Short mmCIF file of C-alpha atoms in Angstrom, two decimals:
data_model
loop_
_atom_site.label_atom_id
_atom_site.label_comp_id
_atom_site.label_asym_id
_atom_site.label_seq_id
_atom_site.Cartn_x
_atom_site.Cartn_y
_atom_site.Cartn_z
CA MET A 14 -10.58 48.58 3.26
CA VAL A 15 -8.62 49.92 6.34
CA PRO A 16 -5.42 49.14 6.82
CA GLY A 17 -6.04 46.59 9.60
CA ASP A 18 -8.36 44.15 8.16
CA ASP A 19 -5.76 42.61 5.85
CA ILE A 20 -3.60 41.34 9.21
CA ILE A 21 -7.06 39.83 10.43
CA LEU A 22 -8.22 38.47 7.94
CA THR A 23 -5.16 36.59 7.76
CA GLN A 24 -4.85 35.80 11.65
CA LEU A 25 -8.55 34.51 11.38
CA ARG A 26 -7.96 32.75 8.19
CA ARG A 27 -4.58 30.78 9.90
CA GLY A 28 -6.81 28.93 12.25
CA ALA A 29 -10.18 28.47 9.92
CA LEU A 30 -8.87 27.90 6.25
CA GLU A 31 -7.20 24.36 6.59
CA TYR A 32 -10.62 22.79 7.86
CA CYS A 33 -12.44 24.91 5.29
CA VAL A 34 -9.77 23.14 2.39
CA LEU A 35 -11.25 19.51 4.36
CA ALA A 36 -14.87 20.56 4.11
CA LEU A 37 -14.24 20.87 0.58
CA LEU A 38 -12.72 18.09 -0.10
CA GLU A 39 -15.75 15.91 2.40
CA ARG A 40 -17.86 15.36 -0.80
CA GLU A 41 -15.10 14.45 -3.67
CA ALA A 42 -11.41 14.15 -4.55
CA LEU A 43 -10.51 17.99 -6.23
CA TYR A 44 -7.07 19.06 -7.68
CA GLY A 45 -5.13 21.84 -6.45
CA LEU A 46 -6.18 24.57 -9.18
CA ASP A 47 -9.59 24.09 -8.29
CA ILE A 48 -9.53 24.00 -4.64
CA ALA A 49 -8.34 27.30 -5.02
CA ARG A 50 -10.62 28.56 -7.45
CA ARG A 51 -13.90 27.42 -4.97
CA LEU A 52 -11.79 29.20 -2.12
CA THR A 53 -10.90 32.47 -4.03
CA ALA A 54 -14.50 32.46 -5.00
CA ASP A 55 -15.76 35.15 -2.18
CA GLY A 56 -11.92 36.82 -2.17
CA VAL A 57 -12.56 36.30 1.77
CA LEU A 58 -10.68 32.98 2.64
CA LEU A 59 -7.69 32.98 0.70
CA ALA A 60 -5.85 35.81 -0.54
CA SER A 61 -3.08 34.24 -2.79
CA GLU A 62 -4.13 31.13 -4.22
CA GLY A 63 0.11 29.95 -4.18
CA THR A 64 -0.42 30.11 -0.55
CA LEU A 65 -2.82 27.03 -0.81
CA TYR A 66 -0.21 24.50 -1.34
CA PRO A 67 2.19 25.28 2.19
CA LEU A 68 -1.40 24.15 3.41
CA LEU A 69 -1.66 21.90 1.35
CA ALA A 70 1.62 19.76 2.18
CA ARG A 71 1.00 20.52 5.42
CA LEU A 72 -2.19 18.36 5.83
CA ARG A 73 -1.05 15.62 3.53
CA LYS A 74 1.68 15.46 5.95
CA ALA A 75 -0.40 15.90 9.10
CA GLY A 76 -2.46 12.74 7.15
CA LEU A 77 -5.57 14.66 7.20
CA VAL A 78 -5.72 14.35 3.45
CA ASP A 79 -4.59 12.35 0.86
CA THR A 80 -3.19 12.59 -2.91
CA SER A 81 -3.60 10.60 -5.94
CA TRP A 82 -2.69 11.31 -9.54
CA GLN A 83 -5.82 11.07 -12.21
CA GLU A 84 -5.30 11.22 -15.91
CA SER A 85 -7.06 14.22 -17.41
CA THR A 86 -8.94 15.36 -20.82
CA GLU A 87 -7.07 18.85 -21.02
CA GLY A 88 -3.53 17.99 -20.29
CA PRO A 89 -1.30 16.42 -17.89
CA PRO A 90 -2.47 14.21 -15.21
CA ARG A 91 -3.57 16.04 -11.81
CA ARG A 92 -2.77 15.57 -8.55
CA TYR A 93 -5.66 15.20 -6.34
CA TYR A 94 -6.41 15.54 -3.45
CA ALA A 95 -9.07 13.15 -1.00
CA LEU A 96 -9.81 13.36 2.93
CA THR A 97 -8.58 10.40 4.83
CA SER A 98 -10.58 9.10 7.86
CA GLU A 99 -8.72 11.24 10.35
CA GLY A 100 -9.44 13.80 7.68
CA ARG A 101 -13.17 13.43 8.52
CA GLU A 102 -12.44 12.77 11.96
CA SER A 103 -11.18 16.62 11.96
CA LEU A 104 -13.27 18.01 10.08
CA ALA A 105 -16.14 16.92 12.48
CA ALA A 106 -14.23 18.04 15.56
CA PHE A 107 -14.08 21.64 14.02
CA ARG A 108 -17.75 21.70 13.00
CA ARG A 109 -18.17 20.60 16.49
CA THR A 110 -16.11 23.72 17.98
CA TRP A 111 -16.88 26.09 15.25
CA LYS A 112 -20.33 27.04 16.29
CA PRO A 113 -20.13 27.67 19.89
CA PHE A 114 -17.34 29.53 18.96
CA ARG A 115 -18.86 31.47 16.44
CA ASP A 116 -22.04 32.38 18.27
CA ALA A 117 -19.68 33.59 21.22
CA VAL A 118 -17.72 35.76 19.23
CA ASP A 119 -20.87 37.03 17.46
CA SER A 120 -22.90 37.53 20.39
CA THR A 121 -19.87 39.49 22.73
CA LEU A 122 -19.40 42.00 19.18
CA SER A 123 -22.79 42.67 18.86
CA GLY A 124 -23.11 42.93 22.72
CA GLY A 125 -19.71 45.62 22.55
CA GLN A 126 -22.01 47.52 19.96
CA SER A 127 -25.15 48.05 21.85
CA MET B 27 4.22 26.33 -28.47
CA THR B 28 5.92 26.58 -24.88
CA ALA B 29 4.27 24.70 -21.52
CA PRO B 30 2.97 27.36 -19.31
CA THR B 31 6.05 26.85 -16.80
CA THR B 32 8.51 27.28 -19.87
CA HIS B 33 7.09 30.47 -19.63
CA PRO B 34 9.79 32.85 -18.94
CA LEU B 35 7.47 34.81 -16.09
CA ALA B 36 6.61 31.89 -14.39
CA ALA B 37 9.97 30.14 -14.96
CA ALA B 38 11.45 33.06 -13.17
CA TYR B 39 8.50 32.75 -10.48
CA LEU B 40 9.05 29.49 -9.80
CA ARG B 41 13.61 29.84 -9.39
CA ASP B 42 11.96 32.67 -6.76
CA LEU B 43 9.56 30.74 -5.26
CA GLU B 44 12.55 27.93 -4.95
CA LEU B 45 14.91 29.82 -3.19
CA LEU B 46 12.55 31.57 -1.10
CA LEU B 47 11.90 27.98 -0.21
CA HIS B 48 15.07 27.27 0.97
CA GLY B 49 14.83 26.73 4.54
CA VAL B 50 11.31 24.65 4.30
CA GLU B 51 12.27 20.30 4.66
CA PRO B 52 13.25 18.97 0.96
CA GLY B 53 9.86 16.98 0.50
CA GLU B 54 7.70 19.75 2.02
CA ARG B 55 9.46 22.19 -0.63
CA ALA B 56 9.08 19.99 -3.62
CA GLU B 57 5.58 19.28 -3.05
CA VAL B 58 4.42 23.32 -2.90
CA LEU B 59 6.38 23.51 -5.85
CA ALA B 60 4.92 20.60 -7.61
CA GLY B 61 1.70 21.90 -6.70
CA VAL B 62 2.16 25.58 -7.70
CA ARG B 63 3.39 24.38 -10.89
CA GLU B 64 0.82 22.01 -11.66
CA HIS B 65 -1.34 24.90 -10.73
CA LEU B 66 0.22 27.16 -13.35
CA GLU B 67 0.02 24.72 -15.84
CA GLY B 68 -4.19 24.06 -15.32
CA ALA B 69 -4.26 27.89 -15.10
CA VAL B 70 -2.73 29.06 -18.33
CA GLY B 71 -2.91 26.54 -21.10
CA PRO B 72 0.29 26.58 -23.60
CA GLY B 73 1.70 28.89 -25.28
CA ALA B 74 -0.57 31.53 -23.06
CA SER B 75 0.16 35.60 -24.01
CA ASP B 76 2.63 37.17 -21.89
CA ASP B 77 -0.41 38.87 -19.85
CA GLU B 78 -2.15 35.51 -19.20
CA VAL B 79 1.15 34.49 -17.56
CA ARG B 80 0.91 37.60 -15.42
CA ALA B 81 -2.78 37.01 -14.21
CA ALA B 82 -2.21 33.82 -13.26
CA LEU B 83 1.11 34.69 -11.42
CA ALA B 84 -0.83 37.62 -9.77
CA GLU B 85 -3.68 35.48 -9.02
CA LEU B 86 -0.95 32.50 -7.03
CA GLY B 87 0.32 35.92 -5.04
CA PRO B 88 3.84 37.07 -4.35
CA PRO B 89 6.67 34.05 -3.97
CA GLN B 90 6.94 35.71 -0.53
CA ALA B 91 3.20 35.23 0.39
CA ILE B 92 3.90 31.34 0.10
CA ALA B 93 7.11 30.93 1.42
CA ASP B 94 5.86 32.76 4.37
CA GLU B 95 2.65 30.44 4.41
CA ALA B 96 5.22 27.26 4.36
CA TYR B 97 7.38 29.15 7.06
CA ALA B 98 4.45 29.47 9.13
CA GLY B 99 3.68 25.30 9.11
CA ARG B 100 7.11 25.20 11.64
CA THR B 101 8.62 22.69 9.75
CA ALA B 102 11.01 24.54 8.05
CA VAL B 103 14.95 23.51 8.87
CA GLY B 104 16.76 26.62 7.81
CA PRO B 105 16.74 29.85 9.00
CA THR B 106 13.90 29.27 11.55
CA ALA B 107 14.99 25.95 12.90
CA PRO B 108 17.64 25.64 15.47
CA ARG B 109 21.15 25.58 14.51
CA PRO B 110 23.17 22.41 15.70
CA VAL B 111 25.23 23.66 18.68
CA PRO B 112 29.32 23.29 18.15
CA ARG B 113 30.46 21.58 20.57
CA TRP B 114 34.48 21.54 20.17
CA GLN B 115 34.78 23.84 22.98
CA ALA B 116 32.95 21.30 25.35
CA LEU B 117 34.85 18.32 24.27
CA THR B 118 37.64 19.82 23.96
CA SER B 119 37.38 21.33 27.77
CA CYS B 120 37.00 17.64 28.60
CA ALA B 121 39.81 16.29 27.03
CA LEU B 122 41.67 18.59 28.97
CA ASN B 123 40.07 18.11 32.67
CA VAL B 124 40.93 14.24 31.62
CA VAL B 125 44.56 14.66 30.62
CA GLY B 126 44.86 17.47 34.42
CA PHE B 127 42.75 14.76 36.16
CA ALA B 128 45.34 11.54 35.17
CA LEU B 129 48.11 14.29 35.63
CA GLY B 130 46.87 14.44 39.30
CA ALA B 131 46.07 11.15 40.31
CA PHE B 132 49.74 10.37 39.21
CA SER B 133 50.64 13.07 41.48
CA ILE B 134 49.11 11.21 44.58
CA LEU B 135 51.39 8.41 43.57
CA VAL B 136 54.76 9.55 43.29
CA ALA B 137 54.76 13.04 44.89
CA SER B 138 56.03 12.95 48.65
CA GLY B 139 52.56 14.34 50.18
CA PRO B 140 50.42 17.03 50.08
CA ALA B 141 52.65 20.45 49.23
CA GLY B 142 53.88 18.17 46.42
CA ILE B 143 50.58 17.29 44.86
CA LEU B 144 49.68 21.28 44.53
CA LEU B 145 53.47 21.52 43.44
CA ARG B 146 52.72 19.39 41.01
CA GLY B 147 49.35 20.54 39.82
CA THR B 148 50.86 24.17 39.09
CA ALA B 149 52.50 22.06 35.99
CA TRP B 150 49.29 22.24 34.51
CA ALA B 151 48.58 25.74 35.52
CA LEU B 152 48.43 26.76 31.35
CA PRO B 153 46.70 24.16 30.10
CA TRP B 154 43.96 24.72 32.38
CA CYS B 155 43.65 28.56 31.83
CA ALA B 156 42.84 27.60 27.93
CA THR B 157 40.38 24.77 29.53
CA VAL B 158 38.59 27.99 31.35
CA ALA B 159 38.44 29.76 28.50
CA LEU B 160 36.88 27.50 26.51
CA SER B 161 34.18 25.67 29.58
CA PHE B 162 32.75 29.68 29.24
CA MET B 163 33.02 29.57 25.82
CA ALA B 164 30.88 26.53 24.97
CA PRO B 165 27.71 26.84 23.91
CA ALA B 166 26.72 22.97 24.60
CA TRP B 167 26.69 23.38 28.62
CA ASP B 168 24.35 25.79 31.22
CA ARG B 169 25.93 28.22 32.93
CA ARG B 170 26.44 25.20 35.56
CA ASP B 171 28.17 22.72 33.65
CA GLN B 172 30.66 25.77 32.72
CA TRP B 173 31.34 26.23 35.82
CA LEU B 174 31.88 22.93 36.98
CA SER B 175 34.58 22.39 33.83
CA ALA B 176 36.66 25.46 34.81
CA LEU B 177 36.86 24.32 38.43
CA ILE B 178 36.97 20.91 38.24
CA TYR B 179 40.75 20.65 38.06
CA PRO B 180 41.97 23.06 41.17
CA ALA B 181 39.03 21.34 43.03
CA TRP B 182 40.51 17.74 42.44
CA VAL B 183 44.12 19.29 42.84
CA ALA B 184 43.09 21.05 46.40
CA THR B 185 40.89 18.42 47.55
CA SER B 186 43.15 15.44 46.76
CA ALA B 187 45.86 17.31 48.18
CA GLY B 188 43.86 17.95 51.27
CA LEU B 189 42.70 14.35 51.49
CA VAL B 190 46.61 13.01 51.71
CA ALA B 191 46.91 15.93 54.33
CA LEU B 192 44.07 14.49 56.58
CA LEU B 193 45.00 10.99 55.78
CA THR B 194 48.82 11.57 56.82
CA VAL B 195 47.58 13.23 59.99
CA THR B 196 45.03 10.46 60.81
CA ILE B 197 45.89 7.05 59.76
CA ASP B 198 49.32 7.32 59.02
CA PRO B 199 49.94 6.59 55.46
CA SER B 200 48.63 3.07 55.38
CA VAL B 201 46.50 0.38 52.88
CA PHE B 202 43.76 1.87 54.14
CA SER B 203 44.63 5.19 52.52
CA VAL B 204 43.72 3.86 49.18
CA ILE B 205 39.84 3.44 49.94
CA PRO B 206 39.14 7.46 50.23
CA ILE B 207 41.84 8.39 47.61
CA VAL B 208 40.00 5.81 45.61
CA ALA B 209 36.20 6.88 46.78
CA LEU B 210 37.67 11.12 45.93
CA CYS B 211 38.71 9.59 41.99
CA ASP B 212 35.15 7.87 41.61
CA PHE B 213 33.48 10.80 42.50
CA PHE B 214 35.57 13.32 39.94
CA VAL B 215 35.57 10.87 37.24
CA TRP B 216 31.81 10.47 37.57
CA ARG B 217 31.76 14.69 37.53
CA LEU B 218 33.85 14.57 34.25
CA VAL B 219 31.60 11.74 32.55
CA LYS B 220 28.61 13.61 33.26
CA LEU B 221 30.12 17.15 31.45
CA ALA B 222 31.34 14.83 28.52
CA ARG B 223 27.89 13.38 28.12
CA ALA B 224 26.18 16.88 28.41
CA ALA B 225 28.31 18.26 25.46
CA ALA B 226 27.69 15.06 23.87
CA ALA B 227 24.01 15.49 23.89
CA SER B 228 23.69 18.78 23.21
CA SER B 229 23.63 18.55 19.63
#
């Protein structure tokens, strides 16, 4: 990685990562470790698993996710995060905005290359 | 068999994180710490080896990265939050100005003419110097209020002496001369109240 890639990624994540978390929670409630593992799978979305937790706290405070405790078969009960109706609306709004944004960036970047 | 979060490495990590999150709003700090603790408990089983704990901590990332993310959420109450503005300078200036104003009002009643008012006014010179210094030191006020607080006492003495002089040559001391004097008093009281409000509202 060229120095600078990290900084660019950090800045890009800041706007998009919380919606990726909302998207993960769209179908089912998940617990922290599970969300972290899914986000780090590609090594792009989340650099350090720990940074997920301030983000989750922020989403909960904003009313976009809700937490509940569920028993676990392997160990202590786990805190599950689920999407609220506001979270759903927020995710839908991001989806509407994201595609035109991504297309505009893509076309501008490829235009700059030719 | 020890719980993963009581493993010395994990405990040290959580302690560092807690210290770094010191400026974050307490509810959020507790939530982040609980999330990370639970993450560790899920990631490494009880009685995990040092290497396993080390690997799990490496995946969590440096505590500083977590703290940075928490502060980026802008709900911090510590280093990045506005500190309460000290108000004692402004409030002391107000108190001194009120005493100065009261002394000035008293001189209008007892002094013989404008010269007497001015002369009596100089008796408050020393406290007034302190008022000037305190006014300009007061972070609770903007520049305009600082000037106003510094100059309100001499302005009060000068205008009251001027008004008395004017009344003496125009309508001669009579009951009617009370009206403009009371009006002038009202104006200065209103300015003092505004200054005190600005000082009190700055927290």
